Short mmCIF file of C-alpha atoms in Angstrom, two decimals:
data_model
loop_
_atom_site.label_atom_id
_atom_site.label_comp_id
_atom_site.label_asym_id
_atom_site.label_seq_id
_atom_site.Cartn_x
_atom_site.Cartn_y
_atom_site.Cartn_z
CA UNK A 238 0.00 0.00 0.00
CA UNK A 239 1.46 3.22 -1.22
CA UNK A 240 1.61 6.51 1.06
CA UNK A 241 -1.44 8.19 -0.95
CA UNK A 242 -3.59 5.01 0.01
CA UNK A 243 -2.70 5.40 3.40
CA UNK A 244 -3.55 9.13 3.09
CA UNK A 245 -6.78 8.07 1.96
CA UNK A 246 -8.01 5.84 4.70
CA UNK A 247 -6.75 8.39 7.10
CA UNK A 248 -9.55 10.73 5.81
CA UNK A 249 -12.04 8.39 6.82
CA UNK A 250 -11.68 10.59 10.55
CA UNK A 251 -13.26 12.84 8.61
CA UNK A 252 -16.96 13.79 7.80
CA UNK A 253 -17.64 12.14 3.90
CA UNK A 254 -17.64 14.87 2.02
CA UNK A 255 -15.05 16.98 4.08
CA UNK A 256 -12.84 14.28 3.14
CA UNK A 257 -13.81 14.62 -0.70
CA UNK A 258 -13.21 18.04 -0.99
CA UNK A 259 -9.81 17.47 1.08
CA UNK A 260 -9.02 15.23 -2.02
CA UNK A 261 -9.98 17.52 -5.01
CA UNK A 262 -7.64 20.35 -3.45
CA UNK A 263 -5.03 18.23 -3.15
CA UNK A 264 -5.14 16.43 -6.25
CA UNK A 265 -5.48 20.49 -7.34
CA UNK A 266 -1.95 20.87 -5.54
CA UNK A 267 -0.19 17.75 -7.53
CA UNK A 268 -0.41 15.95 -4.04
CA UNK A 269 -1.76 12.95 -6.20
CA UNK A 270 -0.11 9.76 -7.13
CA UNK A 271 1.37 9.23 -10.45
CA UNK A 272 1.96 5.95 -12.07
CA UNK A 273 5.43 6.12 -13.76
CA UNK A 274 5.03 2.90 -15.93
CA UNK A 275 2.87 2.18 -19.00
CA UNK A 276 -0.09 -0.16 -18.75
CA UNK A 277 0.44 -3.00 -20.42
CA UNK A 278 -0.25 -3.11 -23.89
CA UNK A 279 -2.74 -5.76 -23.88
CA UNK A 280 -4.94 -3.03 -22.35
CA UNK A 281 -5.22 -0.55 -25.21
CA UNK A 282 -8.59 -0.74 -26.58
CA UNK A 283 -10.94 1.55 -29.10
CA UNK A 284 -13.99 3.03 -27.20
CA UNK A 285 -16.42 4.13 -29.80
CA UNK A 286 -13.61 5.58 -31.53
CA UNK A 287 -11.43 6.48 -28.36
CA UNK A 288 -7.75 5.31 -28.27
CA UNK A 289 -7.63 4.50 -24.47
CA UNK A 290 -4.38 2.96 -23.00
CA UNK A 291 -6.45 0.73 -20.19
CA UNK A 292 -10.21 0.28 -20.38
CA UNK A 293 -10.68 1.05 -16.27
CA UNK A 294 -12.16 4.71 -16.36
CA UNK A 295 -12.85 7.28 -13.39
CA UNK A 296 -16.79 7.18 -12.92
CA UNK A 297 -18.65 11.01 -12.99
CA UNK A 298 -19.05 11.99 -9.55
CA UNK A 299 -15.61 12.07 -8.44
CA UNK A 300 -14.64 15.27 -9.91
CA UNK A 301 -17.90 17.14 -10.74
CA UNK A 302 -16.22 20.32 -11.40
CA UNK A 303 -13.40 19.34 -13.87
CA UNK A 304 -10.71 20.37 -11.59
CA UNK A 305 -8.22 17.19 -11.68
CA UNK A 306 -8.68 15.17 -14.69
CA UNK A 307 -5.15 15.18 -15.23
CA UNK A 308 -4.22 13.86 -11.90
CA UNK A 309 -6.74 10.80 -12.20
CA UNK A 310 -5.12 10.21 -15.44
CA UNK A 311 -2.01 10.58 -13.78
CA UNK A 312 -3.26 8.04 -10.76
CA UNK A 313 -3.41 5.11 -13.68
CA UNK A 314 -6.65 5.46 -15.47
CA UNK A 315 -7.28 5.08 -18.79
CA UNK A 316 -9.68 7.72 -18.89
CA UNK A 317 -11.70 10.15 -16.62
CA UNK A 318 -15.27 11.31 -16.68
CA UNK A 319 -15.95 14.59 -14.92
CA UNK A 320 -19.38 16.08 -13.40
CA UNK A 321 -22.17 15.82 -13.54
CA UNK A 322 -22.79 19.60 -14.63
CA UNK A 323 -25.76 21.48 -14.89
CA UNK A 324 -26.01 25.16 -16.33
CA UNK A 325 -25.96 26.89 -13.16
CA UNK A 326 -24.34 26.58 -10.22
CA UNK A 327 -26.82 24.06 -8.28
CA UNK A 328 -25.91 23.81 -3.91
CA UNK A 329 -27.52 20.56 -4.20
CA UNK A 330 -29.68 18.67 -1.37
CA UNK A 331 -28.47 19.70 2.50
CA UNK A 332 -26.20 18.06 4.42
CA UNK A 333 -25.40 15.77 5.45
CA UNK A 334 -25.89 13.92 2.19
CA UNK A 335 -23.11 11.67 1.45
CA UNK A 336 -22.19 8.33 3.88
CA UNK A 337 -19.77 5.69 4.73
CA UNK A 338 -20.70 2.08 4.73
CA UNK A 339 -17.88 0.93 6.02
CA UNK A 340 -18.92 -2.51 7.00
CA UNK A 341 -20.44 -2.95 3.36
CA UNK A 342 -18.13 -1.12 1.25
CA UNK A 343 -20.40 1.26 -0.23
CA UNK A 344 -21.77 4.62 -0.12
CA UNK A 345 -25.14 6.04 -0.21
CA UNK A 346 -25.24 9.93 -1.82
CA UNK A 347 -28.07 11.88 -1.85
CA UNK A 348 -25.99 15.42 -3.09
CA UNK A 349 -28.32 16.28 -5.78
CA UNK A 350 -25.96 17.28 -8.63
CA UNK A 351 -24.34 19.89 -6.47
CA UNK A 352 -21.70 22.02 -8.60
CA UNK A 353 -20.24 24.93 -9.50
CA UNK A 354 -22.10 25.54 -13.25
CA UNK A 355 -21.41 25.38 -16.38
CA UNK A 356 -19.08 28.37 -16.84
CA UNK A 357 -16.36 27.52 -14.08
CA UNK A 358 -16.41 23.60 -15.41
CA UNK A 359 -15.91 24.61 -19.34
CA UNK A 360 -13.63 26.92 -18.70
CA UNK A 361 -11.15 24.30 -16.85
CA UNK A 362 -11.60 22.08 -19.82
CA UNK A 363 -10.68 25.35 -22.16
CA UNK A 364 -7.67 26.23 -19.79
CA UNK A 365 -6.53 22.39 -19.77
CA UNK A 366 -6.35 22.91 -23.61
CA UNK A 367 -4.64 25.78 -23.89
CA UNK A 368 -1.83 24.65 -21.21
CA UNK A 369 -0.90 21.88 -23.13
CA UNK A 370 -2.26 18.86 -26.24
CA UNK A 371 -4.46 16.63 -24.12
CA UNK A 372 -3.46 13.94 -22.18
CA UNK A 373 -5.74 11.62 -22.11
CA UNK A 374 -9.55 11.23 -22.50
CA UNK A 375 -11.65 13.42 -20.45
CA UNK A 376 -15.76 13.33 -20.92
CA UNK A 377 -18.03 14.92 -19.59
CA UNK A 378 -21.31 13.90 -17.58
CA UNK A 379 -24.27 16.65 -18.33
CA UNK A 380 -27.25 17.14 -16.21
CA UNK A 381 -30.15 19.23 -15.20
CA UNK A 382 -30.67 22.00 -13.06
CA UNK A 383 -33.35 20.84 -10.44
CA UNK A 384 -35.64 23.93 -10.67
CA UNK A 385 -35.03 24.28 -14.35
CA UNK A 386 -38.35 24.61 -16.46
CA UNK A 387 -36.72 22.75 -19.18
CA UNK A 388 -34.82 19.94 -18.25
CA UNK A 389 -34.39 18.44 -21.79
CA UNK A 390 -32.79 22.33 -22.86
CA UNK A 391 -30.49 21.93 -19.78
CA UNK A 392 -28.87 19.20 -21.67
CA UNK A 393 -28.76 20.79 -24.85
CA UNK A 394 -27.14 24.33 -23.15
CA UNK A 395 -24.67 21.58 -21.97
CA UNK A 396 -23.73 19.74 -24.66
CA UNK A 397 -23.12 22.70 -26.70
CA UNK A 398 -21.30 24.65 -24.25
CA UNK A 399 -19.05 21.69 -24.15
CA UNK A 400 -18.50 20.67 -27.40
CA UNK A 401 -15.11 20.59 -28.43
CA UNK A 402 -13.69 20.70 -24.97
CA UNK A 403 -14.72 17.15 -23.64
CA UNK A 404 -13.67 13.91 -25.68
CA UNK A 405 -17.01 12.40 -24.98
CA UNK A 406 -20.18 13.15 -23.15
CA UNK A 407 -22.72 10.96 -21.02
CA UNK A 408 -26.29 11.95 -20.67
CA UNK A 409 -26.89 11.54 -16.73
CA UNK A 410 -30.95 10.67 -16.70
CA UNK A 411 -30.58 7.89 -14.21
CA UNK A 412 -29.39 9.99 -10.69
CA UNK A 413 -32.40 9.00 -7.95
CA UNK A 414 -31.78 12.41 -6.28
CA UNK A 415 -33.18 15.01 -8.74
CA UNK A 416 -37.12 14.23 -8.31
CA UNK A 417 -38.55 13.33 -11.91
CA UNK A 418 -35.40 12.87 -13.40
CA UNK A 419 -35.50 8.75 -14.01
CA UNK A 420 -38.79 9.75 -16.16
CA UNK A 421 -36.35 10.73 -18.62
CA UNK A 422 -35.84 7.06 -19.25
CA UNK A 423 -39.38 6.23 -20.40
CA UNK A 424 -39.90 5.92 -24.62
CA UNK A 425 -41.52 9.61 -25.25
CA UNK A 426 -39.45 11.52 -22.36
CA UNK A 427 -35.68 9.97 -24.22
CA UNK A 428 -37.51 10.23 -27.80
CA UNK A 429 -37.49 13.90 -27.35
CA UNK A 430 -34.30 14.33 -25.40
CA UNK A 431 -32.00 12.02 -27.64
CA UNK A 432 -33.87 13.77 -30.50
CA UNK A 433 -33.27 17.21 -29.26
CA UNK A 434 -29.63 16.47 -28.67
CA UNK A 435 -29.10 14.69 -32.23
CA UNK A 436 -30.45 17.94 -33.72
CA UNK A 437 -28.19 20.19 -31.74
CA UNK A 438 -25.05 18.01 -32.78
CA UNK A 439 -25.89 18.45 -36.34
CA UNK A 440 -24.08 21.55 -37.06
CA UNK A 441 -21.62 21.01 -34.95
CA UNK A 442 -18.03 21.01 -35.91
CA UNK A 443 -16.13 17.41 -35.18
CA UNK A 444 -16.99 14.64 -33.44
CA UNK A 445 -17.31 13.44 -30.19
CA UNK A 446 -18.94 10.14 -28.88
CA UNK A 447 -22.43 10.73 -26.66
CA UNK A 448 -23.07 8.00 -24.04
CA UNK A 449 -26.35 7.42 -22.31
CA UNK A 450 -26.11 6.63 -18.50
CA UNK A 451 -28.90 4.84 -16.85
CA UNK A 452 -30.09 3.20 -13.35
CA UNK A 453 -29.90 -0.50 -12.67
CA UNK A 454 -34.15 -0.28 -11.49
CA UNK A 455 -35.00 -1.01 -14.49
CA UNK A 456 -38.30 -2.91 -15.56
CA UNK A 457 -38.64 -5.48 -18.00
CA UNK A 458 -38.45 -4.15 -21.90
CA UNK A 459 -36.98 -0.72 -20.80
CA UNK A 460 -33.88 -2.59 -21.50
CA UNK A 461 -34.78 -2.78 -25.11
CA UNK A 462 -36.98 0.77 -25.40
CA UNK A 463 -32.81 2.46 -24.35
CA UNK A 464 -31.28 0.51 -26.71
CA UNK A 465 -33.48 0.97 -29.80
CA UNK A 466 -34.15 4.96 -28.69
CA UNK A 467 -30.48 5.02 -27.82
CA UNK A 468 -29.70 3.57 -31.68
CA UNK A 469 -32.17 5.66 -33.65
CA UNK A 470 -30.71 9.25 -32.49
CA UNK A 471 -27.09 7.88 -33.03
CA UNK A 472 -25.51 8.05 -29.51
CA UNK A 473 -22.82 5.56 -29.24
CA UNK A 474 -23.25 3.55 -26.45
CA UNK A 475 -24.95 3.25 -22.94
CA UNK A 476 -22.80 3.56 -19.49
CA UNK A 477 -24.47 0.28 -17.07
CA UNK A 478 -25.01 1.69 -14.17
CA UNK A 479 -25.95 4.54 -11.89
CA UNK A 480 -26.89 4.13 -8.52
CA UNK A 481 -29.43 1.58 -7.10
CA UNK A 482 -32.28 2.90 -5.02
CA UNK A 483 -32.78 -1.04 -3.83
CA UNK A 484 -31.17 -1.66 -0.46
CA UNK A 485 -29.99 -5.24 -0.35
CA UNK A 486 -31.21 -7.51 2.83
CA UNK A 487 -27.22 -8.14 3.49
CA UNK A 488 -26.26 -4.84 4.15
CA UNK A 489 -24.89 -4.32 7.84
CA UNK A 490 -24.06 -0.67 8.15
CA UNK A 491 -26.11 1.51 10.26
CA UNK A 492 -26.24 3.99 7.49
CA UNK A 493 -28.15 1.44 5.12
CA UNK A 494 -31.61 3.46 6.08
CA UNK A 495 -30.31 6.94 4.57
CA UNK A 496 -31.61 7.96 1.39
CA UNK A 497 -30.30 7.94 -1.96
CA UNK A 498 -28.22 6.15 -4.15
CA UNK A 499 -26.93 2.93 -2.97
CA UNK A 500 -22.62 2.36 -4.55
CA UNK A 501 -20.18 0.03 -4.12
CA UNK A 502 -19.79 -3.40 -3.49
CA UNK A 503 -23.45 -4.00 -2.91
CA UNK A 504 -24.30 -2.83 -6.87
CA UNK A 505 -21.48 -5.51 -8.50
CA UNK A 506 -23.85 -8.31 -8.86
CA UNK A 507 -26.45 -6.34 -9.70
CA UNK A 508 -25.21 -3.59 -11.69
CA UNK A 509 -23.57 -6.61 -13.87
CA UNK A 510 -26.74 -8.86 -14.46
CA UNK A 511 -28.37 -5.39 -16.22
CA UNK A 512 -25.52 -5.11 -18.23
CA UNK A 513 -25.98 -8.69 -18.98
CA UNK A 514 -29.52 -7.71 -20.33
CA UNK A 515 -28.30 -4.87 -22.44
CA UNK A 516 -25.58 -7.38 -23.86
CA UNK A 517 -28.15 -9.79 -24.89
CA UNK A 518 -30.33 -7.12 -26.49
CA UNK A 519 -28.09 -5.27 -28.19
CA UNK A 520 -28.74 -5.35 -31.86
CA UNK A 521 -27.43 -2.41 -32.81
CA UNK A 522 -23.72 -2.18 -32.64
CA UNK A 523 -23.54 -0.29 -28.97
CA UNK A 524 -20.87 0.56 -27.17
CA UNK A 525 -21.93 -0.58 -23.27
CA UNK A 526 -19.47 0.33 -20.61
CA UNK A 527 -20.06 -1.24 -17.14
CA UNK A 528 -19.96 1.02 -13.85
CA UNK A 529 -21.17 -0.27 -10.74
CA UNK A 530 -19.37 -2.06 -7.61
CA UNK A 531 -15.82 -2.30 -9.47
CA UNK A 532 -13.04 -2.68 -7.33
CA UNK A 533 -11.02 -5.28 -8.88
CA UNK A 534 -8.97 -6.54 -11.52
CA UNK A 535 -11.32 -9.73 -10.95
CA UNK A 536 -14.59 -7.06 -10.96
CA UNK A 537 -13.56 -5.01 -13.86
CA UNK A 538 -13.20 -8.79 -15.88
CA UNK A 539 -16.48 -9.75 -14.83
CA UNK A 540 -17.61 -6.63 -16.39
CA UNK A 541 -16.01 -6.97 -19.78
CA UNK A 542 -16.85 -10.43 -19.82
CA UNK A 543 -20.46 -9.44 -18.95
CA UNK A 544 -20.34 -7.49 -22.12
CA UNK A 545 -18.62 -4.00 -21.28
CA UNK A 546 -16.01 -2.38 -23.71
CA UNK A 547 -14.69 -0.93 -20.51
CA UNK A 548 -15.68 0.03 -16.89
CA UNK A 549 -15.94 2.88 -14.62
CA UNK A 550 -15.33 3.03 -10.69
CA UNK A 551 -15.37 5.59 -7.78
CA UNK A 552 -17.10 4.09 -4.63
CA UNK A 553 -14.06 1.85 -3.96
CA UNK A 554 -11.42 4.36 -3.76
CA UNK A 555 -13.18 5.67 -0.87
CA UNK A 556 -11.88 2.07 0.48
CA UNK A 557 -9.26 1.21 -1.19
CA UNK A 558 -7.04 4.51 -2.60
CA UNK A 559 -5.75 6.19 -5.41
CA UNK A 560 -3.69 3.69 -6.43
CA UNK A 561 -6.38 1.44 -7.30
CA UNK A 562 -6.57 1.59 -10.94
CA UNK A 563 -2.58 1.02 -11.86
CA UNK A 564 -3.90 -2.36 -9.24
CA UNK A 565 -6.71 -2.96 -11.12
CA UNK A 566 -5.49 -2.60 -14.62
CA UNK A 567 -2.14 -4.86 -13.73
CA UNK A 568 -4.64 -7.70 -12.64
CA UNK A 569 -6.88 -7.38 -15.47
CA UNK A 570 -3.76 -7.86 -17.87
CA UNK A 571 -2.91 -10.45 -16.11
CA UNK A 572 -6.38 -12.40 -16.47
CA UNK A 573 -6.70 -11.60 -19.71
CA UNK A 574 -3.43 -13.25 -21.10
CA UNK A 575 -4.22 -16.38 -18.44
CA UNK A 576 -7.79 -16.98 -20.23
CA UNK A 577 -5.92 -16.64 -23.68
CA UNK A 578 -6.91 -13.13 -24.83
CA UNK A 579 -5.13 -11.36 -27.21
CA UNK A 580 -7.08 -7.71 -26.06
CA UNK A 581 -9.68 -6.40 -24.08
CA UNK A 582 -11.81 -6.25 -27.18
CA UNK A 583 -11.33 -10.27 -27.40
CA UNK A 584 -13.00 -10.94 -23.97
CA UNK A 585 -16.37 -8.30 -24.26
CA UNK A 586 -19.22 -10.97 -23.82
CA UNK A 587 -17.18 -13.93 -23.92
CA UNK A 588 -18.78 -15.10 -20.53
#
């Protein structure tokens, strides 16, 4: 265990999101861990058309305001979602709103897309370009405001705003803290929102990959209503999955009443059976990257192997450190070459 990890689980003195914001400045400071040595090349891999060096991504959530992308790409992963944004600055639900479940790993949230705006977020991204060619891929999650009287324009003023500084984006309908916002998941409500966002892309200059993100509740044929929606307005894939609003009977903490979204170890099995459905349904050629409970080399297999061009974490490095991913993505190589794979691409959906 390195010195940042220890760092890490020394914060856990601290109130939740005290600790959080501890992180963020000093990952702002270059406190953060960097990973000297190249993943292993059996770990490069094409998402929708992004050259990534290891398929284990930094989940949205993390870094909401876009202020250390570079230092999670630093930390070992292979690419780094910030937000989720919303056009104006949003103080999100009171606290306290984010807990520890220790016992479990996991973590409930209930924050409510709380950020600094749109502004203050695009122009880090702008900034980050001007310093210096990019990195490494950086997305970005896009929301809605809670109050806003059009929540389907909130995405557009996003995506636009954006375009050009992000190298993807994901659509964030699937948070269970907005109220109303999981609606957006039904066949009319994403007809009109994928629709309004295909027509704003139209004239756009470039290109840039849109990904749809969406819970793990879901009922039997939504699976098949996202993907076929999803499909018609040309986004390229769907991100599998948000938060859970289910509370599993094995849960232990005493924090497992709280509201809000349930993360972490709790949401593997689950998170990966839905992903599992969208494998099997999907007809059309979508990307599907699996988020939910990863906190292995062992998990983020599973994930691929569930059907997942590549996977997304946060909730464990609230247990386990920053140096999780260059962890994660040694195993993963390692599992790969053992089961005879010749790339990550080689192992989606071979379960």
């Amino acid at each position: 265990m390195s010195l940042h990890d220890i760092a890490a689980r020394g914060l856990h003195l601290l109130d939740p999101e005290d600790a959080h914001g501890l992180t963020i400045a000093g990952l702002e400071a270059g406190l953060g861990p960097r990973v000297k040595s190249a993943p292993d090349p059996i770990l490069t891999t094409d998402l929708a058309g992004l050259a990534l060096p290891s398929p284990i991504g930094l989940a949205a959530g993390f870094d909401k305001n876009a202020q250390a992308p570079d230092a999670m790409l630093a930390a070992g992963f292979g690419f780094v979602e910030c937000g989720t944004v919303t056009p104006l600055l949003q103080a999100g639900n009171p606290r306290p709103r984010l807990f520890r479940l220790t016992a479990d790993r996991a973590v409930i949230n209930r924050m409510g897309f709380n950020n600094q705006g749109l502004e203050a977020f695009a122009g880090r991204l702008a900034d980050r370009q001007a310093l210096a060619p990019r990195k490494g891929v950086v997305g970005a999650n896009i929301g809605a405001n809670k109050e806003s009287a059009d929540r389907i324009g909130d995405y557009v003023i996003g995506l636009t705003r954006l375009w050009g500084l992000a190298d993807y984006f994901t659509v964030n309908i699937s948070s269970p803290n907005t109220p109303g916002l999981r609606a957006l998941q039904t066949r009319d409500a994403l007809e009109e929102l994928l629709g309004r966002l295909a027509e704003a892309r139209r004239p756009m200059p470039g290109a840039a990959p849109v990904f749809l993100k969406v819970a793990p509740d879901l009922e039997d044929g939504e699976v098949e209503t996202i993907l076929s929606v999803s499909a018609a307005h040309g986004l390229a894939g769907i991100i599998v999955s948000n938060t859970t609003i289910a509370r599993p009977a094995s849960l232990s903490s005493p924090q497992a009443g709280e509201t809000g979204g349930l993360s972490g170890a709790p949401l593997m099995a689950p998170s990966t059976q839905v992903l599992a459905r969208f494998h099997a349904a999907n007809s059309f050629g979508l990307v599907l990257i699996g988020a939910g409970g990863v906190a292995s080399g062992a998990d983020a297999y599973a994930k691929i192997r569930a059907g997942a061009a590549a996977v997304q974490l946060y909730s464990a490095l609230v247990y386990e450190g920053p140096g999780l991913a260059a962890r994660i993505r040694k195993d993963l190589a390692s599992l790969l070459k053992a089961d005879g794979f010749s790339s990550v691409a080689a192992a989606v959906g071979a379960v």
